[in-house]
Amino acid sequence: MSDNCFIDGLKILKKSSKEAVGSINEFEEFKEYMHVERPIQNELFDIIKKANDADGPQLILVCGGVGDGKSHTISYLKHRYPELLNNFNIHNDATESNSPDKSAIETLDEILWPFSDNNLENILKRDKWIVAINLGTLNNFINSEFSSNYSKLLEYIEENNILESEVSDEVQNISENFHHVNFSDYQLYTVSNDGVKSKYIENIIGKIIGKNGENPFYRGYSGLCSNCSEKDKCPVKINYELISNEKFREKLIEIIIEAIIKYKLIISTRDILNFMYYLIVTPELDSHASENIKDKINSQKTIDYIQSLTPYLVFEGQESSKIMKFISNLNPLNKRNKDLDLLLIELNTSENLLNMVNSYSKFEKIPNFENEISDGSSISKSDKKTLIEFIIRSRLFFEDSSDSMKDAIYGDYLKNLYLLNKHEKNKDIKTIHEDIKKAIYCWNGNGIGENLLNVSTGSKQFKYLISHSLEIKPNYESFKPRSESCHELLKFLPYLQLDYSLNDTNIKIEVDYFLYELLMKIKEGYRPNKKDKSTNIKFNSQMSKISTIGSQNELYVAKIGDDEIKFKLEYDDEFKEYTISGVR
């Protein structure tokens, strides 16, 4: 930790710091201190111990997506248990080639060759491998020309649904030679009937603010900030103290998880550390040399100070942090409603905004440097806007959540996320299936009648609706209760997955948050536009396929705006003729 300024010691958290760079054979003191255990680490360690004691070739596939922690976990275990891990060959990135004249798939074939069908029969072979591999690369390999040599491995992959959108509590096919863990089954957060939490993110932040002698950041804060001549004016000091506040930290983690769920973020530990740095240190202070920081702090204005505080920064740092870029979309000012509008009116007409800042933010009194913000209407429009923004954002962190600050659709989505992953059949499960079913029927506009799905005519016309018959029923056959009895789910799909039978054809529908939000609007009568359909192109493509499942031998036609007269057009396969009849 630097002897000059607390900020210097915090810079190790930045993504650009030299400590951010490492390899599987390196695990520096800082990384060891910052390491936080995850359930999948213990699962992988148990598999490694089992494979180490086993006879015959042993292959451990560490599967997942980009940036989900596969390499870090293997690196940590190699550092922590070198005698055990030295018994294994490790290929840490199956997207890379070991040779410039070979593709990644060819390299992977070389590595996996001891586990080909022929070599598995060679009792003299005792190869033990740990291979970290992205699911996309694994999928490419099993569809490559080399796959014919690996029927046993492919059988293991298929029977354990490694490439499928399913989460299993148990290995379905226990193999003597093959083992796997799947990072895609685990998220950075857990889900329960009470909402979402992240012990992992909480523990990472705890490494930064924990009040103990092992924490280099706390040592720097307590040693440098308490003796600093600018401690009463320093936003970095108060931001560190603010993040140490349990209630504030809980809300901060909720916001991070909301961004992960809504925007399907894949974030690493390094992303979280970089995010925490820019919650504490403004980009402006970050850019100054440590010997100039005190002068900069001493010359700041009250508005500069307020804009440097965490409740303001968290929604402003789009350029500083990957996480902030998306959190900026969750700015509470974007959620307009009656309660918020009334508060904005009150703030805009207030004669003493600074008092209201102190009241709503629950800070110790915000310093009014040189009495810059005076009572009355002398404050500039831009400064007034900043103060109001700060008050609204602080209210999100410091007040008990009121209905005006809650996202009801997001709350319903979390509830359904838990229920669908828990696989408990109840009235709520029936409700979500019926809601999505109704939205499917209305995707191309309200149908002419019950169980009728509108058909796109392929050209713009606004006089007639054309529908065909399609029966959609929820399919609960695969809805088996999870063996995991815990109230809090550790392994789950990060989206809603619903199964339906459509005229005896089974189809699975994946619904992420923004598609869910759209479908709930459609259920209430909203008509999706071209942008909605292009944004949800996968679901729109599914809807096109669903349209072909409906009856092809009968169509229903109605004039738009006339609910009384409908016509049914039928085709008789036997006599090769059409008939048309009026229906009510």
Coordinates of C-alpha atoms in Angstrom, one line a residue:
M1 CA 0.0 0.0 0.0
S2 CA 1.4 3.4 -1.0
D3 CA 2.7 5.8 1.6
N4 CA 1.3 8.8 -0.3
C5 CA -2.4 8.4 -0.8
F6 CA -5.1 5.8 -0.3
I7 CA -6.0 6.0 -4.0
D8 CA -2.6 4.6 -5.0
G9 CA -3.3 1.4 -3.0
L10 CA -6.7 1.0 -4.5
K11 CA -5.3 1.1 -8.1
I12 CA -4.5 -2.6 -7.8
L13 CA -8.3 -3.2 -8.3
K14 CA -8.2 -1.6 -11.8
K15 CA -8.5 -3.9 -14.8
S16 CA -5.4 -2.1 -16.2
S17 CA -3.2 -3.0 -13.3
K18 CA -0.3 -5.4 -13.8
E19 CA -2.0 -7.8 -11.2
A20 CA -4.8 -8.3 -13.7
V21 CA -2.5 -10.2 -16.0
G22 CA -1.5 -13.8 -15.2
S23 CA -1.5 -17.4 -16.3
I24 CA -2.6 -20.7 -15.0
N25 CA 0.9 -21.3 -13.6
E26 CA 0.9 -18.0 -11.7
F27 CA -1.1 -17.1 -8.5
E28 CA 0.3 -14.0 -6.9
E29 CA -0.2 -12.9 -3.3
F30 CA -2.9 -10.4 -4.3
K31 CA -4.9 -13.0 -6.2
E32 CA -4.6 -15.5 -3.4
Y33 CA -6.0 -12.9 -0.9
M34 CA -8.8 -11.9 -3.2
H35 CA -9.8 -15.4 -4.1
V36 CA -13.4 -16.3 -3.1
E37 CA -14.6 -19.9 -3.1
R38 CA -17.6 -20.9 -5.2
P39 CA -19.6 -24.1 -4.9
I40 CA -18.3 -25.3 -8.3
Q41 CA -14.7 -25.1 -7.0
N42 CA -15.5 -27.7 -4.4
E43 CA -17.4 -29.8 -7.0
L44 CA -14.3 -29.7 -9.3
F45 CA -11.9 -30.5 -6.4
D46 CA -13.9 -33.6 -5.4
I47 CA -13.8 -34.8 -9.0
I48 CA -10.1 -34.2 -9.3
K49 CA -9.4 -36.3 -6.1
K50 CA -11.6 -39.1 -7.4
A51 CA -9.9 -39.1 -10.8
N52 CA -6.5 -39.0 -9.2
D53 CA -7.2 -42.2 -7.2
A54 CA -8.8 -44.0 -10.2
D55 CA -7.1 -46.5 -12.6
G56 CA -7.1 -46.0 -16.3
P57 CA -7.3 -42.8 -18.4
Q58 CA -9.1 -39.9 -16.7
L59 CA -10.5 -36.9 -18.5
I60 CA -12.1 -34.0 -16.6
L61 CA -13.9 -31.5 -18.8
V62 CA -14.3 -28.1 -17.2
C63 CA -17.0 -26.7 -19.3
G64 CA -18.7 -23.3 -19.5
G65 CA -18.7 -19.9 -21.3
V66 CA -16.2 -17.2 -21.9
G67 CA -15.0 -15.4 -18.8
D68 CA -16.9 -17.5 -16.3
G69 CA -14.0 -18.4 -14.1
K70 CA -12.8 -21.7 -15.5
S71 CA -9.2 -20.7 -15.8
H72 CA -9.0 -18.9 -12.5
T73 CA -10.5 -21.9 -10.6
I74 CA -8.0 -24.3 -12.1
S75 CA -5.2 -21.9 -11.5
Y76 CA -6.2 -21.6 -7.8
L77 CA -6.4 -25.3 -7.3
K78 CA -3.0 -25.8 -9.0
H79 CA -1.5 -23.2 -6.7
R80 CA -3.3 -24.5 -3.6
Y81 CA -2.8 -28.3 -4.2
P82 CA 0.3 -28.6 -6.4
E83 CA 1.1 -32.2 -5.4
L84 CA -2.4 -33.3 -6.5
L85 CA -2.7 -31.2 -9.6
N86 CA 0.9 -32.1 -10.8
N87 CA -0.5 -35.6 -11.5
F88 CA -2.6 -34.1 -14.3
N89 CA -1.9 -32.5 -17.7
I90 CA -3.8 -29.3 -18.0
H91 CA -5.1 -27.6 -21.2
N92 CA -6.5 -24.4 -20.0
D93 CA -8.0 -22.9 -23.2
A94 CA -9.4 -25.3 -25.8
T95 CA -10.1 -22.3 -28.1
E96 CA -6.4 -21.9 -28.7
S97 CA -4.0 -23.9 -30.9
N98 CA -0.6 -25.1 -29.8
S99 CA 0.8 -24.7 -33.2
P100 CA 0.4 -22.0 -35.9
D101 CA -0.3 -24.6 -38.6
K102 CA -3.1 -26.3 -36.6
S103 CA -6.6 -25.2 -35.8
A104 CA -7.9 -25.2 -32.3
I105 CA -10.0 -28.3 -33.1
E106 CA -7.0 -30.2 -34.4
T107 CA -5.1 -29.3 -31.2
L108 CA -8.0 -30.5 -29.2
D109 CA -8.0 -33.8 -31.1
E110 CA -4.3 -34.3 -30.2
I111 CA -5.1 -33.6 -26.5
L112 CA -8.1 -35.9 -26.4
W113 CA -6.5 -38.7 -28.4
P114 CA -5.7 -40.8 -25.3
F115 CA -9.5 -40.9 -24.8
S116 CA -10.4 -42.0 -28.3
D117 CA -12.2 -45.3 -28.5
N118 CA -9.2 -47.3 -29.5
N119 CA -6.8 -45.8 -26.8
L120 CA -9.3 -46.3 -24.0
E121 CA -8.8 -50.0 -24.4
N122 CA -5.0 -49.7 -23.9
I123 CA -4.5 -50.7 -20.3
L124 CA -1.0 -49.4 -20.3
K125 CA -2.2 -45.8 -20.8
R126 CA -2.7 -43.8 -17.6
D127 CA -3.2 -40.3 -19.0
K128 CA -4.9 -37.9 -16.7
W129 CA -6.1 -34.6 -18.2
I130 CA -8.0 -31.5 -17.1
V131 CA -9.4 -29.6 -20.1
A132 CA -11.1 -26.2 -19.7
I133 CA -13.3 -25.9 -22.7
N134 CA -16.1 -23.5 -23.8
L135 CA -19.3 -25.2 -24.7
G136 CA -19.2 -23.7 -28.2
T137 CA -15.8 -25.3 -28.9
L138 CA -17.0 -28.6 -27.5
N139 CA -20.0 -28.5 -29.8
N140 CA -17.8 -27.7 -32.8
F141 CA -15.5 -30.6 -31.9
I142 CA -18.3 -33.2 -31.7
N143 CA -19.6 -32.0 -35.1
S144 CA -16.1 -32.2 -36.6
E145 CA -14.5 -34.9 -38.7
F146 CA -12.6 -36.1 -35.6
S147 CA -15.7 -37.1 -33.7
S148 CA -16.0 -40.5 -35.2
N149 CA -13.0 -41.6 -33.1
Y150 CA -14.8 -40.6 -29.8
S151 CA -18.1 -42.5 -29.6
K152 CA -17.7 -43.2 -25.9
L153 CA -16.9 -39.6 -25.0
L154 CA -19.7 -38.4 -27.2
E155 CA -22.1 -40.8 -25.5
Y156 CA -21.0 -39.4 -22.1
I157 CA -21.6 -35.8 -23.3
E158 CA -25.0 -36.6 -24.7
E159 CA -26.3 -38.7 -21.8
N160 CA -25.3 -36.0 -19.3
N161 CA -26.9 -33.2 -21.4
I162 CA -23.7 -31.2 -21.2
L163 CA -24.6 -29.2 -24.3
E164 CA -28.3 -28.9 -23.5
S165 CA -30.2 -26.1 -21.7
E166 CA -30.8 -28.3 -18.7
V167 CA -29.5 -28.3 -15.1
S168 CA -29.1 -31.6 -13.4
D169 CA -28.3 -32.1 -9.7
E170 CA -26.7 -35.5 -10.5
V171 CA -24.5 -37.0 -13.1
Q172 CA -26.7 -39.2 -15.3
N173 CA -24.0 -41.4 -16.7
I174 CA -21.2 -42.2 -14.3
S175 CA -18.1 -43.1 -16.3
E176 CA -14.9 -44.8 -15.3
N177 CA -12.9 -42.4 -17.6
F178 CA -14.9 -39.2 -18.0
H179 CA -16.0 -36.5 -15.6
H180 CA -17.2 -32.9 -15.9
V181 CA -18.3 -29.8 -14.2
N182 CA -20.3 -27.1 -16.0
F183 CA -19.8 -23.5 -15.0
S184 CA -22.9 -22.6 -17.1
D185 CA -25.0 -24.5 -14.4
Y186 CA -23.9 -22.0 -11.8
Q187 CA -24.5 -18.2 -11.8
L188 CA -22.8 -15.5 -9.7
Y189 CA -26.0 -15.2 -7.7
T190 CA -28.5 -17.6 -6.1
V191 CA -32.3 -17.5 -6.5
S192 CA -35.0 -18.2 -3.9
N193 CA -38.6 -17.4 -3.1
D194 CA -37.2 -14.3 -1.4
G195 CA -35.5 -13.0 -4.5
V196 CA -31.8 -13.1 -5.5
K197 CA -28.6 -12.8 -3.6
S198 CA -24.9 -13.2 -4.3
K199 CA -22.6 -14.5 -1.5
Y200 CA -19.9 -14.5 -4.1
I201 CA -20.1 -10.7 -4.9
E202 CA -20.6 -10.0 -1.2
N203 CA -17.4 -11.8 -0.3
I204 CA -15.4 -10.1 -3.0
I205 CA -16.5 -6.7 -1.7
G206 CA -15.8 -7.9 1.8
K207 CA -12.2 -8.5 0.7
I208 CA -12.0 -4.7 0.0
I209 CA -13.8 -3.3 3.0
G210 CA -13.2 -6.0 5.7
K211 CA -11.9 -4.5 9.0
N212 CA -9.1 -6.9 9.6
G213 CA -5.3 -6.9 9.5
E214 CA -5.1 -9.1 6.5
N215 CA -6.9 -6.5 4.3
P216 CA -4.4 -4.2 2.7
F217 CA -7.1 -1.8 1.6
Y218 CA -8.4 -1.3 5.1
R219 CA -4.9 -0.9 6.4
G220 CA -4.4 1.8 3.8
Y221 CA -7.6 3.5 4.7
S222 CA -7.1 3.5 8.4
G223 CA -3.4 4.5 8.2
L224 CA -3.6 7.1 5.5
C225 CA -7.0 8.6 5.5
S226 CA -7.2 9.3 9.2
N227 CA -4.0 11.5 9.0
C228 CA -4.8 13.2 5.8
S229 CA -5.3 17.0 5.9
E230 CA -8.1 16.8 3.4
K231 CA -10.0 13.9 5.0
D232 CA -13.1 16.0 5.7
K233 CA -13.4 17.0 2.0
C234 CA -12.3 13.7 0.4
P235 CA -15.0 11.8 -1.6
V236 CA -12.8 8.7 -1.8
K237 CA -12.8 8.4 2.0
I238 CA -16.5 8.8 2.3
N239 CA -17.2 6.4 -0.6
Y240 CA -15.1 3.7 1.1
E241 CA -17.0 4.2 4.3
L242 CA -20.3 4.2 2.4
I243 CA -19.6 0.8 0.7
S244 CA -18.7 -0.5 4.2
N245 CA -22.3 0.3 5.2
E246 CA -24.2 -3.1 5.2
K247 CA -27.6 -1.7 4.0
F248 CA -25.9 0.3 1.2
R249 CA -23.9 -2.7 0.1
E250 CA -27.0 -5.0 0.0
K251 CA -28.7 -2.6 -2.4
L252 CA -25.6 -2.2 -4.5
I253 CA -25.4 -6.0 -4.9
E254 CA -29.1 -6.1 -5.8
I255 CA -28.4 -3.6 -8.6
I256 CA -25.5 -5.6 -9.9
I257 CA -27.6 -8.8 -10.1
E258 CA -30.4 -6.9 -11.8
A259 CA -28.0 -5.7 -14.5
I260 CA -26.6 -9.3 -14.9
I261 CA -30.1 -10.7 -15.3
K262 CA -31.6 -8.1 -17.5
Y263 CA -28.7 -7.7 -19.8
K264 CA -27.3 -11.3 -19.6
L265 CA -23.9 -10.0 -18.5
I266 CA -21.0 -12.4 -18.1
I267 CA -18.7 -10.8 -15.6
S268 CA -15.5 -11.9 -14.1
T269 CA -14.0 -11.2 -10.6
R270 CA -11.7 -8.8 -12.3
D271 CA -14.8 -6.9 -13.7
I272 CA -16.2 -6.6 -10.2
L273 CA -12.9 -5.3 -8.8
N274 CA -12.6 -2.8 -11.6
F275 CA -16.3 -1.7 -10.9
M276 CA -15.6 -1.3 -7.2
Y277 CA -12.6 0.9 -7.9
Y278 CA -14.6 3.3 -10.0
L279 CA -17.3 3.4 -7.4
I280 CA -14.8 4.7 -4.9
V281 CA -12.5 6.8 -7.1
T282 CA -13.7 9.2 -9.8
P283 CA -12.0 9.0 -13.2
E284 CA -10.8 12.6 -12.6
L285 CA -9.0 11.8 -9.4
D286 CA -7.7 8.6 -10.9
S287 CA -6.0 10.5 -13.6
H288 CA -4.0 12.7 -11.2
A289 CA -0.6 11.9 -9.7
S290 CA -0.8 11.2 -6.0
E291 CA 1.1 14.3 -5.1
N292 CA -1.5 16.5 -6.8
I293 CA -4.6 14.8 -5.5
K294 CA -4.8 16.9 -2.3
D295 CA -4.7 20.1 -4.3
K296 CA -7.4 18.8 -6.5
I297 CA -9.6 17.8 -3.6
N298 CA -9.0 21.1 -1.8
S299 CA -10.0 23.1 -4.9
Q300 CA -13.2 21.2 -5.6
K301 CA -16.7 22.8 -5.5
T302 CA -19.7 21.4 -3.6
I303 CA -21.2 20.1 -6.9
D304 CA -17.9 18.4 -7.8
Y305 CA -17.9 16.7 -4.4
I306 CA -21.5 15.5 -4.8
Q307 CA -20.8 14.2 -8.3
S308 CA -17.9 12.2 -6.8
L309 CA -20.0 10.3 -4.4
T310 CA -20.9 6.7 -5.0
P311 CA -24.7 7.1 -5.3
Y312 CA -24.1 9.5 -8.2
L313 CA -21.1 7.6 -9.7
V314 CA -22.8 4.2 -9.9
F315 CA -25.1 5.4 -12.7
E316 CA -22.5 7.6 -14.5
G317 CA -19.4 5.6 -15.2
Q318 CA -20.4 4.2 -18.6
E319 CA -16.8 4.6 -19.9
S320 CA -15.1 3.4 -16.8
S321 CA -16.6 0.0 -16.2
K322 CA -18.3 -2.7 -18.2
I323 CA -20.8 -3.2 -15.3
M324 CA -21.4 0.6 -15.0
K325 CA -22.3 0.7 -18.7
F326 CA -25.3 -1.4 -18.1
I327 CA -26.2 -0.2 -14.6
S328 CA -26.6 3.3 -16.1
N329 CA -29.7 1.9 -17.7
L330 CA -31.2 1.2 -14.3
N331 CA -31.1 4.8 -13.2
P332 CA -34.1 5.3 -10.9
L333 CA -34.9 8.5 -12.8
N334 CA -35.8 6.3 -15.8
K335 CA -38.8 4.8 -13.8
R336 CA -41.4 7.6 -14.0
N337 CA -44.5 7.2 -12.0
K338 CA -46.9 9.3 -9.9
D339 CA -44.8 9.2 -6.6
L340 CA -41.6 10.1 -8.4
D341 CA -43.3 12.9 -10.3
L342 CA -44.6 14.4 -7.0
L343 CA -41.1 14.2 -5.5
L344 CA -39.6 15.9 -8.5
I345 CA -42.1 18.7 -8.2
E346 CA -41.3 19.1 -4.5
L347 CA -37.5 19.1 -5.2
N348 CA -37.8 21.6 -8.1
T349 CA -39.8 24.0 -5.9
S350 CA -37.6 23.7 -2.8
E351 CA -35.8 26.7 -1.5
N352 CA -33.1 24.7 0.2
L353 CA -32.0 21.8 -1.9
L354 CA -28.9 21.2 0.2
N355 CA -30.9 20.5 3.3
M356 CA -33.0 18.0 1.2
V357 CA -29.8 16.4 0.0
N358 CA -28.7 15.7 3.6
S359 CA -32.2 14.6 4.5
Y360 CA -32.6 12.1 1.7
S361 CA -29.1 10.8 1.4
K362 CA -28.6 10.1 5.1
F363 CA -25.0 11.2 4.8
E364 CA -23.4 13.2 7.5
K365 CA -23.9 16.8 6.5
I366 CA -22.7 17.5 2.9
P367 CA -20.1 20.2 3.1
N368 CA -21.2 23.5 1.4
F369 CA -17.7 24.7 0.4
E370 CA -17.5 28.5 0.7
N371 CA -21.3 28.6 0.9
E372 CA -21.5 28.0 -2.9
I373 CA -25.1 26.6 -2.7
S374 CA -27.1 29.3 -1.0
D375 CA -30.8 29.3 -0.2
G376 CA -33.4 30.5 -2.7
S377 CA -33.3 30.3 -6.5
S378 CA -29.7 31.5 -7.1
I379 CA -28.5 28.0 -7.9
S380 CA -27.8 27.3 -11.6
K381 CA -30.1 25.0 -13.6
S382 CA -27.3 22.4 -14.2
D383 CA -26.3 22.4 -10.5
K384 CA -29.9 22.0 -9.5
K385 CA -30.3 19.1 -11.9
T386 CA -27.2 17.5 -10.3
L387 CA -28.6 17.9 -6.8
I388 CA -32.0 16.4 -7.7
E389 CA -30.4 13.5 -9.5
F390 CA -28.2 12.8 -6.4
I391 CA -31.3 12.9 -4.1
I392 CA -33.2 10.4 -6.2
R393 CA -30.3 8.1 -6.5
S394 CA -29.5 8.3 -2.8
R395 CA -33.1 7.6 -2.0
L396 CA -32.7 4.3 -3.8
F397 CA -29.9 3.2 -1.5
F398 CA -30.9 4.8 1.8
E399 CA -34.7 4.5 2.0
D400 CA -36.7 1.3 2.5
S401 CA -37.8 0.2 -1.0
S402 CA -41.1 1.9 -1.7
D403 CA -43.5 0.9 -4.5
S404 CA -42.3 3.9 -6.5
M405 CA -38.8 2.5 -6.7
K406 CA -39.7 -1.1 -7.4
D407 CA -39.8 -2.7 -10.8
A408 CA -42.9 -4.9 -10.6
I409 CA -42.3 -6.8 -13.8
Y410 CA -38.7 -7.6 -12.7
G411 CA -40.1 -8.9 -9.4
D412 CA -42.5 -11.2 -11.1
Y413 CA -39.8 -12.4 -13.4
L414 CA -37.6 -13.4 -10.4
K415 CA -40.5 -15.2 -8.8
N416 CA -41.1 -17.2 -12.0
L417 CA -37.4 -17.8 -12.4
Y418 CA -37.3 -19.5 -9.1
L419 CA -40.5 -21.5 -9.6
L420 CA -39.6 -22.8 -13.0
N421 CA -36.1 -23.9 -11.9
K422 CA -37.5 -25.4 -8.7
H423 CA -39.9 -27.6 -10.8
E424 CA -42.7 -27.4 -8.3
K425 CA -46.1 -27.8 -9.9
N426 CA -48.5 -25.3 -8.4
K427 CA -51.0 -22.5 -9.3
D428 CA -48.2 -20.0 -10.0
I429 CA -46.6 -22.4 -12.5
K430 CA -49.9 -22.8 -14.2
T431 CA -50.4 -19.0 -14.3
I432 CA -47.0 -18.3 -16.0
H433 CA -47.6 -21.0 -18.6
E434 CA -51.1 -19.6 -19.4
D435 CA -49.8 -16.0 -19.5
I436 CA -47.0 -16.9 -22.0
K437 CA -49.5 -19.0 -24.0
K438 CA -51.9 -16.0 -24.3
A439 CA -49.0 -13.9 -25.5
I440 CA -48.1 -16.5 -28.2
Y441 CA -51.6 -16.4 -29.6
C442 CA -51.4 -12.6 -29.7
W443 CA -47.9 -12.3 -31.2
N444 CA -49.3 -11.4 -34.6
G445 CA -52.3 -9.7 -33.2
N446 CA -55.4 -10.9 -31.5
G447 CA -56.8 -14.1 -33.2
I448 CA -60.3 -14.3 -34.6
G449 CA -61.3 -16.8 -31.9
E450 CA -60.2 -19.2 -29.2
N451 CA -57.2 -21.4 -30.1
L452 CA -56.8 -19.4 -33.4
L453 CA -53.4 -18.0 -34.3
N454 CA -53.1 -15.2 -36.7
V455 CA -51.1 -15.9 -39.9
S456 CA -48.9 -13.4 -41.5
T457 CA -50.0 -12.8 -45.1
G458 CA -46.5 -11.7 -46.3
S459 CA -47.8 -8.3 -47.4
K460 CA -49.1 -5.2 -45.7
Q461 CA -52.9 -5.2 -45.6
F462 CA -55.1 -3.8 -42.9
K463 CA -58.6 -5.0 -44.0
Y464 CA -58.6 -8.7 -42.9
L465 CA -57.4 -11.1 -40.3
I466 CA -56.4 -14.6 -41.2
S467 CA -56.1 -17.3 -38.6
H468 CA -55.7 -21.0 -38.3
S469 CA -56.4 -23.5 -35.6
L470 CA -53.6 -24.3 -33.1
E471 CA -54.0 -25.9 -29.8
I472 CA -51.3 -24.9 -27.3
K473 CA -51.0 -26.9 -24.1
P474 CA -48.4 -26.6 -21.3
N475 CA -46.3 -29.8 -21.2
Y476 CA -45.4 -30.8 -17.6
E477 CA -44.0 -34.3 -18.5
S478 CA -40.4 -33.1 -18.0
F479 CA -41.4 -31.1 -14.9
K480 CA -39.7 -33.3 -12.3
P481 CA -39.0 -31.8 -8.8
R482 CA -35.4 -31.0 -8.2
S483 CA -33.6 -33.3 -5.8
E484 CA -32.0 -30.1 -4.3
S485 CA -34.2 -29.6 -1.3
C486 CA -32.5 -26.3 -0.4
H487 CA -34.7 -23.2 -0.3
E488 CA -31.9 -21.4 -2.2
L489 CA -31.0 -22.7 -5.7
L490 CA -27.3 -22.8 -6.5
K491 CA -27.6 -24.4 -10.0
F492 CA -30.3 -23.1 -12.4
L493 CA -31.0 -21.7 -15.8
P494 CA -30.7 -17.9 -15.9
Y495 CA -33.9 -17.6 -18.0
L496 CA -37.5 -19.0 -18.0
Q497 CA -37.8 -22.2 -19.9
L498 CA -41.3 -23.3 -20.7
D499 CA -42.4 -26.5 -22.5
Y500 CA -45.6 -26.7 -24.7
S501 CA -47.3 -29.2 -26.8
L502 CA -48.6 -27.7 -30.0
N503 CA -50.9 -30.1 -32.0
D504 CA -48.8 -33.0 -30.6
T505 CA -45.5 -31.3 -31.4
N506 CA -43.3 -30.4 -28.4
I507 CA -41.5 -27.1 -28.3
K508 CA -39.3 -25.4 -25.6
I509 CA -39.4 -21.7 -25.3
E510 CA -36.6 -19.7 -23.6
V511 CA -37.8 -16.3 -22.2
D512 CA -35.2 -13.8 -20.9
Y513 CA -36.2 -10.7 -19.0
F514 CA -36.8 -8.3 -21.8
L515 CA -38.8 -10.9 -23.8
Y516 CA -40.8 -11.6 -20.6
E517 CA -41.5 -7.8 -20.3
L518 CA -42.7 -7.7 -23.9
L519 CA -44.9 -10.8 -23.6
M520 CA -46.6 -9.4 -20.5
K521 CA -47.4 -6.2 -22.5
I522 CA -48.7 -8.3 -25.4
K523 CA -50.9 -10.3 -23.1
E524 CA -52.5 -7.0 -22.0
G525 CA -53.2 -6.0 -25.6
Y526 CA -49.9 -4.5 -26.9
R527 CA -49.1 -5.2 -30.6
P528 CA -45.4 -5.9 -31.2
N529 CA -43.8 -3.8 -33.9
K530 CA -41.0 -4.5 -36.3
K531 CA -38.3 -3.4 -33.8
D532 CA -39.8 -5.7 -31.1
K533 CA -39.6 -8.7 -33.4
S534 CA -36.1 -8.0 -34.7
T535 CA -34.8 -7.5 -31.1
N536 CA -36.3 -10.9 -30.1
I537 CA -35.3 -12.6 -33.4
K538 CA -34.9 -16.1 -31.9
F539 CA -38.4 -16.0 -30.4
N540 CA -39.8 -14.5 -33.6
S541 CA -38.2 -17.3 -35.6
Q542 CA -39.9 -19.8 -33.2
M543 CA -43.2 -18.1 -33.8
S544 CA -42.7 -18.5 -37.5
K545 CA -42.2 -22.3 -37.0
I546 CA -45.2 -22.4 -34.6
S547 CA -47.3 -20.8 -37.4
T548 CA -46.5 -23.8 -39.6
I549 CA -47.7 -26.3 -36.9
G550 CA -51.3 -25.0 -37.1
S551 CA -53.9 -26.7 -39.2
Q552 CA -53.1 -26.2 -42.9
N553 CA -56.4 -27.3 -44.2
E554 CA -58.6 -24.7 -42.7
L555 CA -58.4 -20.9 -42.4
Y556 CA -60.6 -18.4 -40.6
V557 CA -61.0 -14.9 -42.2
A558 CA -62.6 -11.8 -40.6
K559 CA -62.8 -8.2 -41.6
I560 CA -60.9 -6.0 -39.2
G561 CA -63.3 -4.0 -37.0
D562 CA -66.3 -6.4 -37.7
D563 CA -66.6 -8.9 -34.9
E564 CA -69.9 -10.3 -36.2
I565 CA -69.0 -12.0 -39.5
K566 CA -66.3 -14.6 -39.9
F567 CA -65.6 -17.1 -42.6
K568 CA -64.0 -20.5 -42.5
L569 CA -62.1 -21.8 -45.5
E570 CA -61.6 -25.5 -45.6
Y571 CA -59.7 -27.8 -48.0
D572 CA -60.9 -31.3 -48.5
D573 CA -58.0 -33.6 -49.3
E574 CA -60.3 -36.4 -50.5
F575 CA -62.1 -34.4 -53.1
K576 CA -59.4 -31.7 -53.7
E577 CA -61.8 -28.8 -53.2
Y578 CA -62.3 -25.8 -51.0
T579 CA -65.4 -24.9 -49.2
I580 CA -66.3 -21.6 -47.5
S581 CA -68.8 -21.1 -44.8
G582 CA -69.8 -18.3 -42.4
V583 CA -69.2 -18.8 -38.7
R584 CA -70.1 -16.9 -35.6

